[in-house]
XYZ file of C-alpha atoms in Angstrom:
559
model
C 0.000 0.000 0.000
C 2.703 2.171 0.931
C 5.206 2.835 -1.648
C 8.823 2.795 0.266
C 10.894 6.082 -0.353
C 13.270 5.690 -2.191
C 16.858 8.092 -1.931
C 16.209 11.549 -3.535
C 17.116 12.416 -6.894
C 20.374 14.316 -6.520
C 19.911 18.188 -7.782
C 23.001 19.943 -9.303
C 23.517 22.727 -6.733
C 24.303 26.596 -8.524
C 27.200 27.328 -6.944
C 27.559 30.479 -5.748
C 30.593 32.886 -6.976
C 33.201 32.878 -4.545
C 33.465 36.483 -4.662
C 31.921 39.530 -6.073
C 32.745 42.840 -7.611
C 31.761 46.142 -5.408
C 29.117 47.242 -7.983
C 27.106 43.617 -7.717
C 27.992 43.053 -4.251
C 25.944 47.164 -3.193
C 23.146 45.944 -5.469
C 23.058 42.518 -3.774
C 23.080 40.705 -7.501
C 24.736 38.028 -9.243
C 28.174 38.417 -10.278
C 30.257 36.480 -12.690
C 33.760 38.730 -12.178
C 35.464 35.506 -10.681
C 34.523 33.365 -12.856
C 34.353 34.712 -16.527
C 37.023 37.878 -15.144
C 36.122 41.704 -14.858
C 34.241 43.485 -15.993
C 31.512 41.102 -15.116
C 28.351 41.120 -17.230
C 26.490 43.330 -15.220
C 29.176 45.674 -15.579
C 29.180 45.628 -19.058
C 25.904 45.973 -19.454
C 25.839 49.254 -17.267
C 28.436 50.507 -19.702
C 31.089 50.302 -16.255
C 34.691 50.263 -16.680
C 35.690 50.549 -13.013
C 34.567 46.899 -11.978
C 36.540 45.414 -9.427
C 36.462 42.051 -7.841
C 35.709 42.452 -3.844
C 37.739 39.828 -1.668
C 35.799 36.789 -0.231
C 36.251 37.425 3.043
C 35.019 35.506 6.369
C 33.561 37.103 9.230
C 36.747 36.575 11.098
C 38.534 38.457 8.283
C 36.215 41.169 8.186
C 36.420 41.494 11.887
C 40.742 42.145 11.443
C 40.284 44.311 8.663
C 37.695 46.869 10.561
C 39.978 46.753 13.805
C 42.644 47.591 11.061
C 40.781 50.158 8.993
C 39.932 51.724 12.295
C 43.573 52.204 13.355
C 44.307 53.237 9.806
C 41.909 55.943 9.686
C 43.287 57.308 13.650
C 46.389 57.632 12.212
C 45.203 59.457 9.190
C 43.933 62.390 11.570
C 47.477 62.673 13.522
C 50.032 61.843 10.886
C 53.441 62.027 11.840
C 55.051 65.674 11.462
C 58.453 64.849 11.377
C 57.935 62.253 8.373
C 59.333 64.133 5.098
C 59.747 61.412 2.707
C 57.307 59.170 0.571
C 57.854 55.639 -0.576
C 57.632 54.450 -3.904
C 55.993 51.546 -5.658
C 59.407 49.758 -4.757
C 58.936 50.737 -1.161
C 61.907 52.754 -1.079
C 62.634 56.816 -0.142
C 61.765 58.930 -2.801
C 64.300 62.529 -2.687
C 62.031 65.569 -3.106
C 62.319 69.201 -3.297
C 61.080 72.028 -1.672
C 59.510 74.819 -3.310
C 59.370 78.866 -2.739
C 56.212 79.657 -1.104
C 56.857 83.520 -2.095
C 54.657 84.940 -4.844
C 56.022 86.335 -8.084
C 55.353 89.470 -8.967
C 54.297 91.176 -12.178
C 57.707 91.279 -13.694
C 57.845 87.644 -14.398
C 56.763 83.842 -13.363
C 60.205 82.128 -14.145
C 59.542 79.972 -10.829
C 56.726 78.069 -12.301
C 58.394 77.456 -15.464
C 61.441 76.092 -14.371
C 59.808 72.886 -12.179
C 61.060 69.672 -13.008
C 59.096 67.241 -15.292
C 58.846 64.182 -13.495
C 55.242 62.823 -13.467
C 53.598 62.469 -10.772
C 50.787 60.749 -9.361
C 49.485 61.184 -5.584
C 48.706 57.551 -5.494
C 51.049 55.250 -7.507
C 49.699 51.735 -8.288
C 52.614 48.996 -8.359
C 52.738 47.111 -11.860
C 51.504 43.851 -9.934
C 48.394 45.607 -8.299
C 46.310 42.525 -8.044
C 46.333 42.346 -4.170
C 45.711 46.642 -3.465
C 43.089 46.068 -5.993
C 41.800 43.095 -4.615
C 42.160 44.601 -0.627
C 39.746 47.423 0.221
C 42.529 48.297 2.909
C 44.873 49.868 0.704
C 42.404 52.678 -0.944
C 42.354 54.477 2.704
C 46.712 54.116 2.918
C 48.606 56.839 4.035
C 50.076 56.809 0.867
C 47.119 58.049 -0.950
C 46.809 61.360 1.578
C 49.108 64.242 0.394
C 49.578 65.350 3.886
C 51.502 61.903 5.101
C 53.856 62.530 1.571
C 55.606 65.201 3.196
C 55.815 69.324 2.402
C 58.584 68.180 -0.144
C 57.500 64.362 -1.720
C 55.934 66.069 -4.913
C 54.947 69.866 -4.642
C 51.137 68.361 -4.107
C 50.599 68.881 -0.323
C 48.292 72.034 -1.337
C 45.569 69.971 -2.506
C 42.921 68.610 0.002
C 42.642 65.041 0.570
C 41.024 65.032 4.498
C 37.698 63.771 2.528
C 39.498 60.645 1.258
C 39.721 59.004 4.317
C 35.911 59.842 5.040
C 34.082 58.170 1.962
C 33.171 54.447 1.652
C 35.979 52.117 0.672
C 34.221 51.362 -2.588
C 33.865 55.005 -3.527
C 37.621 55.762 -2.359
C 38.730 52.581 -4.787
C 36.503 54.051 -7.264
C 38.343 57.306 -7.419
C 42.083 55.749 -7.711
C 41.203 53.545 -9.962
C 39.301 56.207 -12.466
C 43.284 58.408 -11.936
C 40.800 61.167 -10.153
C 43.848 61.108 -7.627
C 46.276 61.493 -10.193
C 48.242 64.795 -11.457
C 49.773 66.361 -14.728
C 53.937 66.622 -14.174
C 54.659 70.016 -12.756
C 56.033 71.329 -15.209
C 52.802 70.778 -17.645
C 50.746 71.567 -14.076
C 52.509 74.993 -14.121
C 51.205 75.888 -17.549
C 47.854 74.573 -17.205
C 46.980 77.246 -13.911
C 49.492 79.943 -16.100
C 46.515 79.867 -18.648
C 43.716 79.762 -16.628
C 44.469 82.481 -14.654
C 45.367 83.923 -17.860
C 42.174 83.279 -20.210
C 39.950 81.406 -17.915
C 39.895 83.448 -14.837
C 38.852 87.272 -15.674
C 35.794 85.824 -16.779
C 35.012 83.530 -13.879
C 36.919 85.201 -11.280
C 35.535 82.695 -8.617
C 39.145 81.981 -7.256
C 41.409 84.937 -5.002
C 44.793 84.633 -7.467
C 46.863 85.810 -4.593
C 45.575 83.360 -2.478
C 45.837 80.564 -4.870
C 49.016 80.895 -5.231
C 50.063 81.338 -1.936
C 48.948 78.170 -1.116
C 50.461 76.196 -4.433
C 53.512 77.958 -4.135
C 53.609 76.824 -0.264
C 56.777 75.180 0.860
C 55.840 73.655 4.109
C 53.017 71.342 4.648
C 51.284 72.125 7.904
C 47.853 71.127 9.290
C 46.784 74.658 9.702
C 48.247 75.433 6.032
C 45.040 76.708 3.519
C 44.297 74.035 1.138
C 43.031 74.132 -2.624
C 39.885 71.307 -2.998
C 40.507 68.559 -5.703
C 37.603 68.781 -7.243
C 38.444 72.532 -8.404
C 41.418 71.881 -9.141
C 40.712 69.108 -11.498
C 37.806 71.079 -12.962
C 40.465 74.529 -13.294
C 42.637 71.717 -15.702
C 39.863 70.779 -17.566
C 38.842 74.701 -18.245
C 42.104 75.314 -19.076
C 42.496 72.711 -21.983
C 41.593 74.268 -25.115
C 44.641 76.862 -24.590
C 47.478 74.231 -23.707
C 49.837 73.895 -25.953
C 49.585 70.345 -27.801
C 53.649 69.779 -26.423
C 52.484 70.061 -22.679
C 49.108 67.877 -23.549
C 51.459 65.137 -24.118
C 54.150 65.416 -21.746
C 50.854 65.015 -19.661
C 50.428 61.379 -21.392
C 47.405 62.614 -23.684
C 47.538 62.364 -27.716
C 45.463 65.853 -27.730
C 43.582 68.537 -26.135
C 39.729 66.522 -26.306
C 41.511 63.296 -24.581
C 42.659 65.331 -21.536
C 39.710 67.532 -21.442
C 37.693 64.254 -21.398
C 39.604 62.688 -19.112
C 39.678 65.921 -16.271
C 36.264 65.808 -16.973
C 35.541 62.129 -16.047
C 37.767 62.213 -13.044
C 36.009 65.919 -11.846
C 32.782 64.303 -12.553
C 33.621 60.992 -10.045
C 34.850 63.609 -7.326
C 30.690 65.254 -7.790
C 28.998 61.909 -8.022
C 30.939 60.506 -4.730
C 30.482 63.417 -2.646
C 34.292 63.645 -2.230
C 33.848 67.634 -1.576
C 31.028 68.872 0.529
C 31.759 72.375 0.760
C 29.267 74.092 -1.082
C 31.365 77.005 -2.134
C 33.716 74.491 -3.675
C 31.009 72.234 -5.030
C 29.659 75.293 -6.984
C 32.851 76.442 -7.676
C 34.005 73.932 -9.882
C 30.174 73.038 -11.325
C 30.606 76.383 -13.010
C 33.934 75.430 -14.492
C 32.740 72.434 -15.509
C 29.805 74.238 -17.687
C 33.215 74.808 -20.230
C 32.906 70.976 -20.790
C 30.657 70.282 -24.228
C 30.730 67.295 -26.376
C 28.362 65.877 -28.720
C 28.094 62.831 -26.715
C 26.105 64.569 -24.131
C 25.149 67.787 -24.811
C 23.123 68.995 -22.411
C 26.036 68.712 -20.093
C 26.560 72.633 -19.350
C 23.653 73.313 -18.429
C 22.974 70.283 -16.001
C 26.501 71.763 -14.401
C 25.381 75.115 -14.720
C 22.339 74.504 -12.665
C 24.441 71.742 -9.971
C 26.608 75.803 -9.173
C 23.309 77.375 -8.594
C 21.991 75.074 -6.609
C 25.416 74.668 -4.557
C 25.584 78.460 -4.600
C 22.409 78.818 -3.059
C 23.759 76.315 -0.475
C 26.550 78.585 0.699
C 23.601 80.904 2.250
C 24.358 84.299 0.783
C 20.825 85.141 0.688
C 18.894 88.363 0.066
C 20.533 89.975 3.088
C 24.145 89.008 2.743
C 25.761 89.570 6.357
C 28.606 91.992 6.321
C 30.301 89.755 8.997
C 30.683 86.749 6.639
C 34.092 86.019 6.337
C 33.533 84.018 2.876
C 31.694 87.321 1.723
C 33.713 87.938 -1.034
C 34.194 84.552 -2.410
C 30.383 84.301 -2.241
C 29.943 87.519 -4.107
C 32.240 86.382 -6.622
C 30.917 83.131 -7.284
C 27.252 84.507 -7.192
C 28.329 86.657 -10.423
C 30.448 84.393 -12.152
C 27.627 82.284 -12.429
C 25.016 84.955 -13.186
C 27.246 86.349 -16.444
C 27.974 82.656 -17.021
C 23.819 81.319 -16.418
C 22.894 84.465 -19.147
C 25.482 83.859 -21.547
C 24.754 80.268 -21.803
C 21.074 81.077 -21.993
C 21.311 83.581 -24.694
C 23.380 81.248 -27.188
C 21.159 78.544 -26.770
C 17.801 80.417 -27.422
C 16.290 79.379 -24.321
C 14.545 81.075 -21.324
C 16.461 81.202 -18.421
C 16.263 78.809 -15.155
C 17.998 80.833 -12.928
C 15.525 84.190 -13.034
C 16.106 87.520 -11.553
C 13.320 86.082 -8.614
C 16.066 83.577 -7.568
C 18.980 85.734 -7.632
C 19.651 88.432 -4.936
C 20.140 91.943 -6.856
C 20.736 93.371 -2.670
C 24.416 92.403 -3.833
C 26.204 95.357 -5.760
C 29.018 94.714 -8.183
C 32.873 93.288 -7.006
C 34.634 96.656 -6.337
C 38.093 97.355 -6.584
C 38.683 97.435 -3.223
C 37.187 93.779 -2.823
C 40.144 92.709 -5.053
C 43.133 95.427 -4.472
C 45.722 92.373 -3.449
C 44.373 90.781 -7.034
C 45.443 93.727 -9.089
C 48.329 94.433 -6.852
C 50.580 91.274 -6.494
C 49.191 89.623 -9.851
C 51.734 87.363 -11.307
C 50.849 87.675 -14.716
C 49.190 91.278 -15.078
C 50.618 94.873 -14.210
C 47.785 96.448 -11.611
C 46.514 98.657 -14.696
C 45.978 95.700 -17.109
C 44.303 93.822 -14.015
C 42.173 97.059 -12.866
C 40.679 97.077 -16.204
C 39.846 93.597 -16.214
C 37.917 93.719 -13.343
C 35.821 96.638 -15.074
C 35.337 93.980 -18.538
C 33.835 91.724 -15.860
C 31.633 94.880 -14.362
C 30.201 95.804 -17.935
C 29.688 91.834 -18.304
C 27.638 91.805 -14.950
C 25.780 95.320 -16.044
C 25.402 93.567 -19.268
C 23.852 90.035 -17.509
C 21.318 92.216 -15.602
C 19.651 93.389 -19.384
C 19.686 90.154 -20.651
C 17.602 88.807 -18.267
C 14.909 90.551 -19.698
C 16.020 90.095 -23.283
C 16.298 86.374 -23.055
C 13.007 86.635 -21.231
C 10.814 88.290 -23.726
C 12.576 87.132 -26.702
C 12.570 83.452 -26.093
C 8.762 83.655 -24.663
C 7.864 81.689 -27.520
C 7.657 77.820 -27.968
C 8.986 76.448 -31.285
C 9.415 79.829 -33.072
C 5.802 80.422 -33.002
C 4.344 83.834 -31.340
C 1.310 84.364 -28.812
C -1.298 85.711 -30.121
C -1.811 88.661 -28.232
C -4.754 91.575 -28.609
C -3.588 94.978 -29.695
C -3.178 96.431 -26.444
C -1.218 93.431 -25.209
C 0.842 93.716 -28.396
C 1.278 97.513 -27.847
C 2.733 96.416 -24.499
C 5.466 93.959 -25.832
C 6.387 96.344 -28.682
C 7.203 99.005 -26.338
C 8.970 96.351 -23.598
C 11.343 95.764 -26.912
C 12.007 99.416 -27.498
C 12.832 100.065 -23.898
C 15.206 96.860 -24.006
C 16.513 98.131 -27.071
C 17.261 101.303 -25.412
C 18.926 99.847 -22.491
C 21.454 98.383 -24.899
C 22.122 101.021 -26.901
C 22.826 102.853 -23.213
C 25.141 99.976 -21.666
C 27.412 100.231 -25.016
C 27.245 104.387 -24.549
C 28.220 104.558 -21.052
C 29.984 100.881 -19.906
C 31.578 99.368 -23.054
C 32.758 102.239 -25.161
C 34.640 103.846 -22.672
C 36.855 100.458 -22.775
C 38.191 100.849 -25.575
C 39.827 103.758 -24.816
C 42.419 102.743 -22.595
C 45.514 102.191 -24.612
C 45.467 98.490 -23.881
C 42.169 97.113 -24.799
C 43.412 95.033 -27.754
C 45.997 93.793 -26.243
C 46.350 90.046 -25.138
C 43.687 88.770 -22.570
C 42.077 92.231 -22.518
C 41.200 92.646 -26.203
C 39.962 88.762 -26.125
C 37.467 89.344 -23.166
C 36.200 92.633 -24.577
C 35.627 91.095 -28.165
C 33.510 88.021 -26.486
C 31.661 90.781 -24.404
C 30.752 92.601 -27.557
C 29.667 89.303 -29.071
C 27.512 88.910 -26.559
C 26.102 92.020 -27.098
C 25.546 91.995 -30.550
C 24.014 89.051 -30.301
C 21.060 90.418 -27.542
C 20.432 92.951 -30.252
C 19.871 90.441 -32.957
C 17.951 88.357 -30.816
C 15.875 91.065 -29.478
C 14.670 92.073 -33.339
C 14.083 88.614 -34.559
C 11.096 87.960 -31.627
C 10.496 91.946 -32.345
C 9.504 90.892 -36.333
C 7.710 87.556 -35.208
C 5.576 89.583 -32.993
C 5.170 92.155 -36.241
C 4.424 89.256 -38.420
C 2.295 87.444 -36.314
C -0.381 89.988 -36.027
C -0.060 91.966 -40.055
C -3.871 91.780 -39.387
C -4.158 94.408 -36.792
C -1.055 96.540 -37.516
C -0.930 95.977 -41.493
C -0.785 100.175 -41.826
C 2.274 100.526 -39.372
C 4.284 97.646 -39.823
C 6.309 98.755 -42.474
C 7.557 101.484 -40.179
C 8.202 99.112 -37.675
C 10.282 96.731 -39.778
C 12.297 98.844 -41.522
C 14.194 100.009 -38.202
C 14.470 96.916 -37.251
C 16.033 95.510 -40.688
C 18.510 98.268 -40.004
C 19.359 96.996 -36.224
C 19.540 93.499 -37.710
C 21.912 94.568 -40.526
C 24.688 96.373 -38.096
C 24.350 93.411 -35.752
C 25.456 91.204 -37.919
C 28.260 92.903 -39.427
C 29.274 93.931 -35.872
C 29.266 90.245 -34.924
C 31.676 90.008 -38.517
C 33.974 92.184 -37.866
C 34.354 90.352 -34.221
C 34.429 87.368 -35.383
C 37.444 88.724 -38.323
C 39.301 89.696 -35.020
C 39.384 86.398 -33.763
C 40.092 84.495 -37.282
C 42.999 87.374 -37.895
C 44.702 86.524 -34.976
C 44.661 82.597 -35.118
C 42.473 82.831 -31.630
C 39.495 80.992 -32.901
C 39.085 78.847 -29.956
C 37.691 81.267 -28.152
C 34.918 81.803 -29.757
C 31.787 80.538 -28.392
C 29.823 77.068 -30.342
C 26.529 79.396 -29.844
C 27.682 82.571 -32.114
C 28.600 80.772 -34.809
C 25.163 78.932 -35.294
C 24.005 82.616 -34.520
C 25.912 83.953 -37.367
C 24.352 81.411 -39.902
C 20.523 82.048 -38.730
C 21.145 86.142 -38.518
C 22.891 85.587 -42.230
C 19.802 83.515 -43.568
C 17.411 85.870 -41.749
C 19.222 88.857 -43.376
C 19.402 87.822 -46.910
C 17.828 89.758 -49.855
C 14.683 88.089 -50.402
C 14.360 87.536 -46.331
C 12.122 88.613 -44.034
C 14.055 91.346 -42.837
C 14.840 92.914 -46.422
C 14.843 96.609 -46.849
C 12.795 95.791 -49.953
């Protein structure tokens, strides 16, 4: 009756992987890294190149390695003051050298140009890295903090590394692995800041020069000692690319100027993503430099970093009553209108309606004053104090410019797809007469803020006549931007203002007509002079639409 039960049918068991990579192991999924080798599937899949196989460990292990990690990370707050030597990949003393922690005046920079150019890397992987890679330990080693190399291991101490110690260990392998830990030679490091300051910075002037290079000229490492954030830094290098020389690009290991701008950019981008810098100040300081970063591959990348620095700047708590007491004041007042010019500019080349309105943005703060930057235009290394005074008034006319765009970008880019409201008359009455004030304003800024610029003796000279050609660009642009909505509008409603829209056109034809051969002539100054980098993507597709819109038979012919 009973049937007797008979052994079980034995079941080929899945065995499980013996370890996993850090990616599959957070997400608590199946990895195939020790079996099939990394990048494991999953990886791939994700599009991942930083997969890493995590050790199998047992509890006991784990249990040594905390107690380990623990006495790691205690001697990471105290390190050892007397220790002024680093070890190499060999283990053995590496000599360094000291540097001058005196700033160079105007008359010359020979200091930075005369570093040695070894490369160097802040954390050097052996050529047999299979066990740091495979131990979690090793990402939080002394070795990887710039303050335990010594004032003298590799000229790096200035840079901030306390964070490093402070982040998970699979975000800290992340980051040496992806080289975000890694640095140009100093030679090539020296040249990459020497144009920054020189092109980059009187635009963005987020950064107090003097300071700066107090601290990377700084011969002494010290707790106490002011220290530049890693994040900026990387994202200053990355700004800084387009005006390297191709020789220094590849002293730096890089075939060309897109490589290392891609690669600063990756390795900025992994020291956002992982939280490595929390300042806000800093956060926002280098989203706004990384707004210079544009590639076809992902394109709406400036403005997703232009709105991570306003949302960073609005972090730092500036607000609409800044407190005179605030002893990051300045900073904060420079930052909030680097990335006001920058927010505007962007907006304006790419025909879009601001995010970052006038409602967000406290207008309580007046313009940086000379007096907020006298040890700027002072001790500058690269500019005499008149050169440098009249840089800071560029950036003024840029910030009076910024305030007049709002409303231009505004109103002119109030349409969706190139297609006008329809308004009533009175409402159209209103817009026509918002234009003509704007158009007014303009006409006033170049009167009283830009013209007087030019005559200086030295505004086409170098960095100064670059700036003030972009700034005009800019300008010229607001104007033709401002007549083509003004002609939509005219267009759009023939059948209520058919008798005066001839004598509403024809000015505007005019306007339309200088703008563009304003933006020509610019645009001559840059070709002339071999300086076409500089030019902004955004004017150029400007030039061909204003061209096109200006052509005989065109909307906007005097005919």
């Amino acid at each position: 009756m009973y049937q007797t039960k008979g052994p079980r049918p034995t079941e080929k068991r899945i065995r499980r992987a013996a370890a996993a990579c850090y990616r599959c192991h957070a997400r608590k999924v199946r990895c195939d890294a020790s079996i099939l080798g990394y990048p494991c599937t999953n990886c791939v899949l994700d599009g991942r190149t930083d997969c890493t196989l995590r050790p199998n460990a047992t509890t006991r292990f784990k249990n040594l390695k905390q107690s380990q990690r623990r006495n790691t990370v205690q001697g990471l707050v105290k390190p050892n003051e007397e220790e002024h030597t680093t070890l190499n990949s060999s283990g053995e003393p590496c000599e360094t050298t000291p540097q001058s922690a005196m700033l160079p005046r105007a008359s010359g920079f020979p200091e930075l140009l005369e570093s040695p150019r070894q490369t160097e890397t802040i954390y050097e992987c052996e050529s047999n890295a299979s066990t740091q890679i495979l131990d979690p330990l090793s990402v939080s080693s002394p070795r990887m903090r710039l303050d335990s190399l010594g004032a003298s291991s590799s000229g790096q101490h200035f840079i901030d590394l306390n964070a490093l110690s402070l982040l998970p260990m699979s975000d800290a392998h992340i980051l040496v692995t992806g080289g975000c830990l890694d640095m140009p030679p100093k030679s090539a490091m020296d040249v990459f800041l020497m144009k920054y300051f020189l092109l980059v910075h009187p635009s963005v002037p987020i950064l107090n020069e003097v300071e700066f290079w107090n601290t990377y000229l700084q011969s002494e490492d010290t707790n106490y000692a002011p220290k530049i954030s890693l994040f900026v830094f990387q994202a200053m290098l990355l700004s800084s690319c387009a005006f390297v020389p191709v020789e220094v690009i590849q002293q730096c290991g890089f075939n060309d100027a897109c490589e290392a701008r891609r690669t600063f950019y990756h390795r900025a981008k992994m020291l956002y993503d992982t939280n490595f810098e929390s300042d806000p100040l800093a956060r926002a300081q280098g989203a706004l430099l990384l707004t210079f970063h544009t590639t076809a591959e992902d394109p709406q990348a400036t403005m997703t970093w232009n709105m991570c620095a306003i949302h960073n700047a609005t972090a730092t708590g500036l607000g609409l009553h800044p407190s005179l007491q605030d002893p990051n004041r300045c900073a904060k007042k420079r930052l909030w209108w680097s990335i006001f010019v920058r927010d505007r500019f962007l907006w304006l080349g790419r025909h879009r309606r601001p995010q970052f309105t006038s409602a967000n943005f406290s207008l309580n703060i007046d313009y940086l004053q000379e007096e907020e930057m006298t040890n700027e235009i002072t001790m500058s290394p690269f500019y005499e104090p008149n050169v440098k005074r009249l840089l800071l008034k560029v950036f003024q006319a840029q910030c009076r410019l910024a305030v007049i765009l709002t409303d231009v970008i505004t109103i002119s880019f109030s349409a969706s797809d190139g297609d006008a409201p329809r308004l009533s008359l009175q409402e159209l009455d209103i817009y026509l007469t918002r234009i003509k004030q704007l158009r007014a304003g303009l006409a006033q800024w170049e009167e009283t803020v830009y013209s007087p610029l030019h005559h200086t003796g030295i505004a086409e000279l170098g960095t100064v006549g670059i700036i003030i050609n972009l700034t005009a660009l800019h300008y010229q642009t607001a104007r033709m931007v401002l007549g083509n909505y003004e002609t939509l509008l005219v267009e759009s409603h023939l059948d209520m203002i058919q008798d005066r829209s001839a004598s509403i056109l024809l000015p505007v034809a005019k306007e339309l007509k200088d703008a563009v051969f304003q933006i020509t002539q610019k645009l001559g100054y840059f070709s002339s002079r071999n300086l076409t980098e500089h030019i902004p993507l955004s004017v150029s597709s400007l030039r061909s639409k204003s061209r096109r819109e200006c052509r005989p038979d065109g909307p906007f012919s005097l005919n």
